[in-house]
Amino acid sequence: MSKRKMKNAHLPVGECITQVQKIFRERLCHQQLPDRPEGVEAQHKHVLELLKRTAVHGESNSVLIVGPRGAGKTMLLKCVLRDLQEEKEVQQNLLQVHLNGLLQTDDRIALKEITRQLHLENVVGDKVFGSFAENLAFLLEALKKGDRSSSRPVLFVLDEFDLFAHHKNQTLLYNLFDISQSAQAPIAVVGLTCRLDVLELLEKRVKSRFSHRQIHLLSNLTFPQYLERLRTQLTLPDDFPDDGFAQDWNASVKTLCEDKSVEDVLQRHFNSSKDFRSMHMLLMLCLSRVSAAKPAIKPADLLEASRLCFTDAVANMLHGLSILELCLIIAMKHLNDVYEGEPFNFQMVHNEFKKFLQRKSNSMYNFDPPVIMKAFEHLQQLELIRPVDSAAAKTQREYQLMRLMLDHSQIMEALQKYPQCPTDVKQWAMSAFG
C-alpha cells in the first residue's frame, strides 16, 4: 500500500488511540530531543564549537554550564552531542564519560566508573597505583592510538558538578583540570550545576587550573510560549496513519488550549515551575484518561490531572491510617489549639483521647494502653510527629516531647476524604476544643 493510501486509511478508533499513546510516550516520557534547542541558540553554538575543537583538533577545554533546574542544561548538552556525532570527522573518535555527583560520591567510585565507561577494566587488571593522578594518567595513556603518537579525545561530563567539590581534596577535579590545561591528553571537562557560586567551592589550586569559562542558562520563558509549547507537545505529527483522526485530535487540542479554565490551571503550573518535565507529567496524566470511548482530552481531564499533581502527599498518608491513629492525630490537634503549638507527650495525648471516650458510650474505641502506644510510635515512624530534640531518646517513652508535623487544614481536608470516617470522630475534630 502506498504512503498516501496508508495516510488516508481510516483505522479503528482503538488502533488510533494505541498509536497516539505510543507517540506521546516517546515524546514525553523519553524526553525526546528537539530538532534545535529554542531560546539557547547562542549557548548551543558556543558549546558545539568548544567540543568540536577537542574532538577534531585535540584541543583541551573546560567549561561550566550553570542554570536553575529545568532550564535545559542537560537538553542543551545532549543536542550538542547529537549534532557532534553527525560531523564526519568526529564520528567514532570522541569518547564520553558521564559522571554524576549524586552517584559517584567519592573519587574511588568515580575512578571505577571512568574505567568501566572507557572499557579499560582488562587493561587495569590487578595493577596497584601510588596515587589517583597516576591511575588516571595510566587510563588516558591506554587510549593512545596504534602509533602511540596521539590519544583519542575524551569528554568528561560532570552532572551535579558542585557535589564533586565536596570530595576529599577535590582530587578528581584537580586532576581533570590539570590534564585539560597541560598537553598530556586531549580532554574536555563539562560541568553542569545549579549553583551560581560554584567557583567559590573550589580550592585555590583547582580554581587556578580551571578555564573560568561559564555558560549561563536562564529561563526567560513567557506564559504564551509555555502555552504554545504545550500545544505543540500535544499535536499529532503530519505522518499520523489516520489523517481524519489526526485533524480531529489537533482541532480538539487547539480548543482545549483556548479554554479559560484550562488556561487558569496552566497559569498556576507555570507560576510554580517553568520546568518542562513537570508539564510532561501533567500531560501524561491527561493522556492516561484517553480511551476509545473518549478519544480526546477534555478540560475536566486536565483539571483532574492538575489536582493530582498538586496533591498534598502528607495529607494523603492520613487516608491510610487506622481509626485509632486518626483519633490520636485529632487529640494532638486539640492539644495544639489549647496550648498554642507547644510540644506534647504521649501521656497528654492519651488523656485527651480518654476525655473523648468518656463522652462516648461506644466501646469500639476502647483500646489497651500498649495498643495506643504502638499506634503513637507508628505515627512517629511515618514522620507525622517527631521528637523536639535528640536528647529526648533518654527520656521515658511516655514523656518524650513531640511536635505534630501537620497543620489544621491538612487534618480537616484528610477527614473529609477519609473512607467511612465515623461521624462522632468528625464532630470531635470539628469541635473548638477536645
Steps between C-alpha positions, in 0.01 A plus 500: 500500500636845408579756769215724379248216530639406843471860618139530384402160642226505763631295790276377784488754787668252737794463258528881470506538880777237523704698246432826688618347831815365333589836340449696821681250723801538269466878502425564868647210700820445302575875493525509120754763394376796293642544149663818622499639856279809529617815677856373556637517143806705599591263788447199271740645241758583769503147655497333156806696381679431827450122484573490127841653568570214744361226275660616173813695597582333833474830690422460871228713656296539818163671539214529749135514392311679779125546536198421719335157491289456190683774304616239243867436588488125430280551193750754362795264550312202349411710192866603465620138526239387246607773255865418568451133409361608162833665411706265279836571665358444850317169449644209703786724620371679813470284814249603766505454879187606690530543877237621747577654839199320652636158393879536503524620858878463534806487273544122529146436369551764229823335383334156481221654291749675267681165450168324430374759250832502313495115492847480654430248780718236331783747446504610865462142632658464845746789460568701816542875460675735737253786456177606333695711246715199404191284448325763283816563297529124435138488375555787258833350386314177418283694254798584277451394139705228332787733406506619866542857376151626574229407750129482430317809634282441809202706613435498876146612591462573872131532589425660842850647472483679837482163683843401360643802685416317827734209418810474717765750376293537178745251346283406202435862399866595554628221275241552225562876486877444521491266196269737308750784560813303410559313175494149652186385315213671316208519744198725544343542845138620503339564838124544548384676815216703652727695734601849390773514769658171389846655444509605866488129593822420309839488672757755387712241314190363321371846412835600350482205256141568392445709185233712681279459194134500611185479287184619677152375415219711639138412435340804333192304399173697480154352564391525131820304406420244771146465363631463144750235615215305662297520178790377283570218748139379466478545121513183289763494220414532128595137434235358739339194325140627524477852358139559610568396861815719512304806379224445758759446777700813410179707481398375848847591636466854357155535665641363828782758508248784443277390791505756786495240783791313335694826464453574873629152595802533271573849637520345848742231376706762317524713816611205715752353252615584148662157479370316191532167683217599737293599194571158345382327818176701488444405134570130562235499776253653249590249228444207736130596503467484119326186372303371199180616674649848562754563222598858600632693800226704668549799737372280788789254437755780530336634818508150657864448392592836653327406826709179512821695433430742785378235745645533848695175553498535881121548513467196272680287759220575747253311279688177574505535880289285732211663692709486820793679335261760355352555848851559641568757224173680592598492870836660407317763292290594804813517719659731241190723505487516882874546564566709185746266331700400810650146489306208652577146619321165473344534845333829406368354172371189683315719755344707220387178327352368829295821536346427160427137602330610822250706297427195279347185638610323179743220585651479148772752598609321820863399445761380749781752578771284328291502178463880521877530561566286189276727292682807639838348402368421152412869453859583597635249243284668233657833609157650566638581847861543601699545824584857600869413547731200468567494877136395544605141423628469861159605640235241578293437184172628648657835587708576188396840366366491143380741233222441247626543140152573359300820499129542572394519131683178407326307778153636416545435126613142567198439726262605222657245266558222757301189386202432731622734773271463808279807551589542869874509414431773238294697751775469762754634249272795412422593860688811621671315786534132579 
